[in-house]
Amino acid sequence: MTTMARTDPELVAVVGRRFRSEPDGDRGDDAVGRLARIVREERPLMGDAAVAETARALAVDLVGLGAVERLLGDPTVTDVLVNGPGEVWVERAGQLQTTGIVLDRAAVDRAIERLVGPLGLHADRAHPVVDARLADGTRVTAVLPPLAVDGPVLAVRRHRRDPIPLDSLARPDVAALLRERLVGRRNLVVFGATGSGKTTLLASLASELPDHERIITVEDVAELRLPGRGVVRLEARPGGAAGVGRADFRDLVRVALRLRPDRIVVGEVRGAEAADMVWALGTGHDGSMSTVHAPTASDAVDRLTSFAVAGADGAPVDVVRQQVHAALHTLVGVERRPDGRRVVASLHDLGSDGRLVPAS
């Protein structure tokens, strides 16, 4: 907030009270203009520049996201983490840091409502978990009591618009091996822990593909912003209270197959949709990519196999396992280093017999 507003709490209180009492006080339409009018009426001797600055700062708190919005205005911040009422954390350059900003319960509730409300979503006891995407691609996850025991939790993740160059994530020899596999249309699965850089690497790999290729992306929440003229993005929908309009992840994987893709990019496989993805990769959609949460290459294969078995409608486990081994070609491991950098940590090729061999 501006120095003027910070040093004049009486002005902040009066302007806020008058603004909220107006018929449109809960809307963001021309909020700065309306606040400027009120500020000028309360402080007629204040200069034009100070009025405008104060009105903009007040708008952030009264109709914006308050401290959360100010933190997201910092280009070095990638994540804003609110762990219930208390101090707000951020991630900068891969490192978690405290901010010194403390939010009370009302401020957290207000930030969540203003983030998800315009998207037509509700966050309340009947809908205690909300996972959504803002218009600019920012991902928002909110968890409310009773699931969040110590108060509402909010995580806001902002993704880069421009992919990180592959050479910044992998050693030159590893980057060369990855490019060979992209050109050779090998099916790639990126694995790693939460926050290790799986989506980041996926975007970097996709940025290496020819501009004319038709790439269909499938995600729970659309985070990938891939370059290229032929990119089509699909995003799952939870549907209404009665399930109206629902389109789950597995539905979208099946839809993607009918959209004439050159390659399919599945954001993260974590369920029965793995069966459809494996079928797709084994029937002519080579060069596709996905991610899975796993600590090692062998664990990644096992998890994908388990997911595929769950969605295989009773097919024998051995048959499903053979299909997985035939469909997956290369496993790429990523990790976050102590200094916050995300890097490619391992690269293995998977044979049709299920053997993992370090790529060379």
XYZ file of C-alpha atoms in Angstrom, residues 43-346:
304
model
C -8.845 14.725 1.338
C -9.576 17.662 -1.008
C -6.051 19.086 -0.613
C -4.287 15.880 -1.683
C -2.440 16.146 -5.017
C -3.624 14.297 -8.129
C -0.685 11.874 -8.140
C -1.176 10.965 -4.479
C -4.920 10.467 -5.009
C -4.321 8.126 -7.932
C -1.625 6.163 -6.095
C -3.762 5.793 -2.964
C -6.805 4.698 -4.993
C -4.799 2.016 -6.817
C -3.373 0.657 -3.552
C -6.777 0.580 -1.886
C -8.290 -1.214 -4.889
C -5.868 -4.093 -4.415
C -7.165 -4.659 -0.886
C -10.838 -3.837 -1.411
C -11.581 -5.633 -4.708
C -8.302 -7.369 -5.514
C -6.368 -10.066 -3.707
C -4.655 -7.855 -1.192
C -1.224 -9.076 -0.134
C -1.486 -12.098 -2.447
C -1.851 -9.814 -5.458
C 1.091 -7.666 -4.416
C 3.278 -10.758 -4.075
C 2.221 -12.058 -7.494
C 3.190 -8.675 -8.907
C 6.797 -9.591 -8.116
C 8.207 -11.270 -11.273
C 10.638 -13.339 -9.178
C 7.776 -15.061 -7.287
C 6.473 -18.324 -8.789
C 4.358 -19.582 -5.873
C 2.382 -17.858 -3.128
C 1.520 -20.207 -0.263
C -1.009 -19.387 2.451
C -0.975 -22.054 5.163
C -4.088 -20.819 6.921
C -4.182 -17.608 8.973
C -0.622 -16.526 9.635
C 2.515 -15.700 7.689
C 2.526 -16.024 3.904
C 5.303 -17.941 2.145
C 6.566 -17.596 -1.425
C 8.885 -19.472 -3.717
C 11.619 -17.519 -5.476
C 14.171 -19.227 -7.723
C 13.116 -22.610 -6.382
C 13.542 -21.610 -2.729
C 10.747 -21.233 -0.168
C 10.899 -17.988 1.801
C 8.820 -16.242 4.425
C 7.497 -12.802 3.515
C 6.740 -11.151 6.829
C 3.149 -10.660 5.597
C 0.531 -12.007 8.000
C -3.074 -12.648 6.940
C -6.014 -13.191 9.238
C -8.853 -15.628 8.504
C -11.028 -12.964 6.881
C -8.247 -11.930 4.481
C -7.621 -15.552 3.428
C -11.343 -16.169 2.884
C -11.595 -12.972 0.840
C -8.620 -13.875 -1.362
C -10.037 -17.345 -2.089
C -13.479 -15.960 -2.912
C -12.061 -13.341 -5.276
C -9.875 -15.890 -7.027
C -12.434 -18.613 -7.673
C -15.698 -16.643 -7.730
C -15.197 -15.075 -11.185
C -14.576 -18.598 -12.541
C -18.073 -19.682 -11.507
C -16.693 -21.912 -8.757
C -17.659 -22.135 -5.109
C -15.411 -22.706 -2.115
C -17.448 -23.666 0.939
C -18.064 -26.618 3.246
C -19.899 -28.416 0.450
C -16.978 -27.767 -1.936
C -13.926 -27.738 0.352
C -11.381 -28.352 -2.432
C -11.089 -26.101 -5.489
C -8.473 -26.565 -8.215
C -8.749 -23.989 -10.974
C -6.927 -22.008 -13.632
C -7.091 -18.245 -14.054
C -7.276 -16.614 -17.479
C -3.519 -15.990 -17.536
C -2.734 -19.645 -16.776
C -2.087 -19.155 -13.057
C -3.087 -22.233 -11.095
C -5.097 -21.852 -7.884
C -5.676 -24.566 -5.297
C -7.747 -23.901 -2.192
C -8.585 -26.296 0.647
C -11.144 -25.270 3.269
C -12.103 -26.611 6.693
C -12.953 -29.214 7.777
C -10.346 -30.737 5.447
C -7.843 -27.995 6.281
C -7.712 -28.363 10.047
C -5.964 -25.073 10.883
C -7.902 -22.819 8.529
C -8.243 -22.289 4.761
C -5.149 -23.097 2.697
C -4.329 -21.374 -0.577
C -1.615 -22.104 -3.144
C -1.198 -19.873 -6.183
C 1.300 -21.038 -8.816
C 2.283 -18.868 -11.732
C 3.888 -20.609 -14.700
C 6.331 -19.087 -17.102
C 4.888 -18.038 -20.420
C 8.123 -18.855 -22.244
C 9.554 -22.366 -21.825
C 12.954 -22.671 -20.184
C 15.551 -23.706 -22.798
C 16.318 -27.413 -22.665
C 20.036 -26.667 -22.312
C 19.284 -24.889 -19.019
C 17.753 -28.060 -17.583
C 20.125 -30.726 -18.884
C 23.838 -31.175 -19.514
C 24.807 -30.803 -23.193
C 25.203 -34.565 -23.684
C 21.840 -35.299 -22.020
C 20.098 -32.535 -23.985
C 21.494 -34.053 -27.180
C 20.127 -37.497 -26.245
C 16.707 -36.011 -25.534
C 16.673 -34.211 -28.887
C 17.577 -37.472 -30.617
C 14.571 -39.128 -29.030
C 12.266 -36.269 -29.975
C 13.382 -36.462 -33.607
C 13.092 -40.254 -33.486
C 9.524 -39.923 -32.163
C 10.170 -41.876 -29.002
C 7.442 -41.779 -26.364
C 8.764 -39.956 -23.291
C 7.565 -40.066 -19.685
C 8.978 -37.504 -17.258
C 8.972 -38.565 -13.599
C 9.907 -36.922 -10.331
C 8.595 -35.595 -7.045
C 6.131 -32.749 -6.569
C 7.774 -29.463 -7.553
C 10.746 -31.186 -9.184
C 10.125 -29.606 -12.593
C 8.139 -32.238 -14.498
C 5.830 -29.728 -16.192
C 8.743 -27.350 -16.765
C 10.703 -30.034 -18.633
C 7.623 -31.120 -20.578
C 7.203 -27.552 -21.861
C 10.899 -27.341 -22.739
C 10.773 -30.602 -24.686
C 7.633 -29.534 -26.538
C 9.282 -26.239 -27.495
C 11.840 -28.271 -29.445
C 9.172 -29.771 -31.727
C 8.542 -28.495 -35.270
C 6.170 -25.540 -35.379
C 3.819 -27.216 -37.874
C 3.111 -30.349 -35.805
C -0.385 -30.797 -34.372
C -0.024 -31.316 -30.626
C -3.011 -32.095 -28.392
C -2.462 -31.411 -24.678
C -4.665 -32.998 -22.005
C -4.575 -31.694 -18.426
C -6.674 -31.588 -15.277
C -5.840 -27.897 -15.050
C -4.319 -26.379 -18.200
C -0.818 -25.250 -17.223
C 1.150 -26.018 -20.375
C 1.484 -23.063 -22.739
C 3.285 -24.646 -25.642
C 4.634 -22.786 -28.647
C 3.617 -23.806 -32.149
C 0.717 -23.083 -34.446
C -0.891 -26.518 -34.165
C -1.339 -26.734 -30.380
C -4.829 -27.680 -29.115
C -5.358 -27.566 -25.329
C -7.965 -29.723 -23.562
C -8.873 -29.274 -19.897
C -10.996 -31.479 -17.659
C -14.152 -30.103 -16.053
C -15.617 -31.224 -12.713
C -19.201 -30.466 -13.789
C -22.057 -29.074 -11.731
C -23.628 -30.430 -8.576
C -25.383 -33.196 -10.524
C -22.352 -33.860 -12.707
C -23.769 -31.851 -15.618
C -21.024 -30.794 -18.010
C -18.449 -33.109 -16.465
C -15.538 -34.141 -18.672
C -12.955 -36.148 -16.795
C -9.351 -36.791 -17.681
C -10.036 -40.154 -19.264
C -12.754 -38.692 -21.499
C -10.294 -36.107 -22.802
C -7.581 -38.658 -23.559
C -10.103 -40.506 -25.700
C -11.216 -37.259 -27.380
C -7.602 -36.360 -28.145
C -7.233 -39.535 -30.189
C -10.018 -38.360 -32.509
C -8.505 -34.937 -33.164
C -5.837 -36.127 -35.588
C -2.814 -35.504 -33.330
C 0.776 -35.777 -34.447
C 1.651 -36.039 -30.780
C -0.319 -36.159 -27.532
C 0.970 -34.494 -24.372
C -0.769 -35.707 -21.195
C -0.049 -33.378 -18.276
C 0.114 -35.988 -15.520
C -1.127 -39.554 -15.444
C -2.533 -40.585 -12.086
C -5.460 -42.896 -12.773
C -7.314 -45.198 -15.129
C -6.688 -42.856 -18.083
C -3.271 -44.542 -18.291
C -4.953 -47.454 -20.109
C -6.190 -45.125 -22.869
C -2.845 -43.352 -23.058
C -0.925 -46.621 -23.370
C -3.314 -47.774 -26.075
C -2.816 -44.474 -27.902
C 0.969 -44.636 -27.696
C 0.954 -48.210 -28.919
C -1.250 -47.521 -31.946
C 0.617 -44.992 -34.024
C 0.897 -41.868 -31.855
C 4.649 -42.117 -31.346
C 6.499 -39.083 -30.110
C 4.009 -38.359 -27.355
C 4.844 -37.288 -23.801
C 3.486 -37.374 -20.279
C 4.504 -37.104 -16.633
C 4.013 -39.281 -13.577
C 4.759 -38.773 -9.905
C 7.471 -41.323 -9.006
C 10.953 -41.332 -7.407
C 12.710 -43.676 -9.871
C 12.354 -44.917 -13.441
C 11.314 -48.407 -12.302
C 8.747 -46.928 -9.934
C 7.402 -44.801 -12.794
C 6.904 -47.895 -14.969
C 5.258 -49.762 -12.086
C 2.876 -46.874 -11.336
C 1.859 -46.484 -14.968
C 1.311 -50.232 -15.196
C -0.871 -50.214 -12.070
C -2.915 -47.302 -13.415
C -3.313 -49.014 -16.789
C -4.446 -52.259 -15.155
C -7.073 -50.307 -13.202
C -8.489 -48.894 -16.427
C -8.116 -51.972 -18.613
C -11.606 -53.356 -17.961
C -10.428 -56.730 -16.736
C -7.625 -57.374 -19.240
C -4.981 -59.766 -17.896
C -2.209 -58.045 -15.966
C 0.528 -59.650 -18.085
C -1.092 -58.368 -21.278
C -1.373 -54.841 -19.895
C 2.238 -54.939 -18.708
C 3.401 -55.961 -22.181
C 1.440 -53.083 -23.717
C 3.027 -50.625 -21.288
C 6.513 -51.882 -22.110
C 5.802 -51.619 -25.836
C 4.281 -48.134 -25.597
C 6.868 -46.423 -23.379
C 10.298 -45.806 -24.809
C 12.204 -43.363 -22.585
C 11.956 -42.396 -18.896
C 13.322 -38.981 -17.914
C 13.937 -38.246 -14.237
C 13.963 -34.671 -12.895
C 14.835 -33.302 -9.482
C 15.124 -30.036 -7.643
C 18.608 -29.342 -6.322
C 19.282 -27.729 -2.910
C 19.923 -24.398 -4.646
C 16.425 -24.521 -6.183
C 17.462 -25.429 -9.734
C 15.381 -28.057 -11.553
C 17.507 -30.413 -13.623
C 17.350 -33.667 -15.573
C 18.822 -36.230 -13.190
C 18.487 -39.494 -15.143
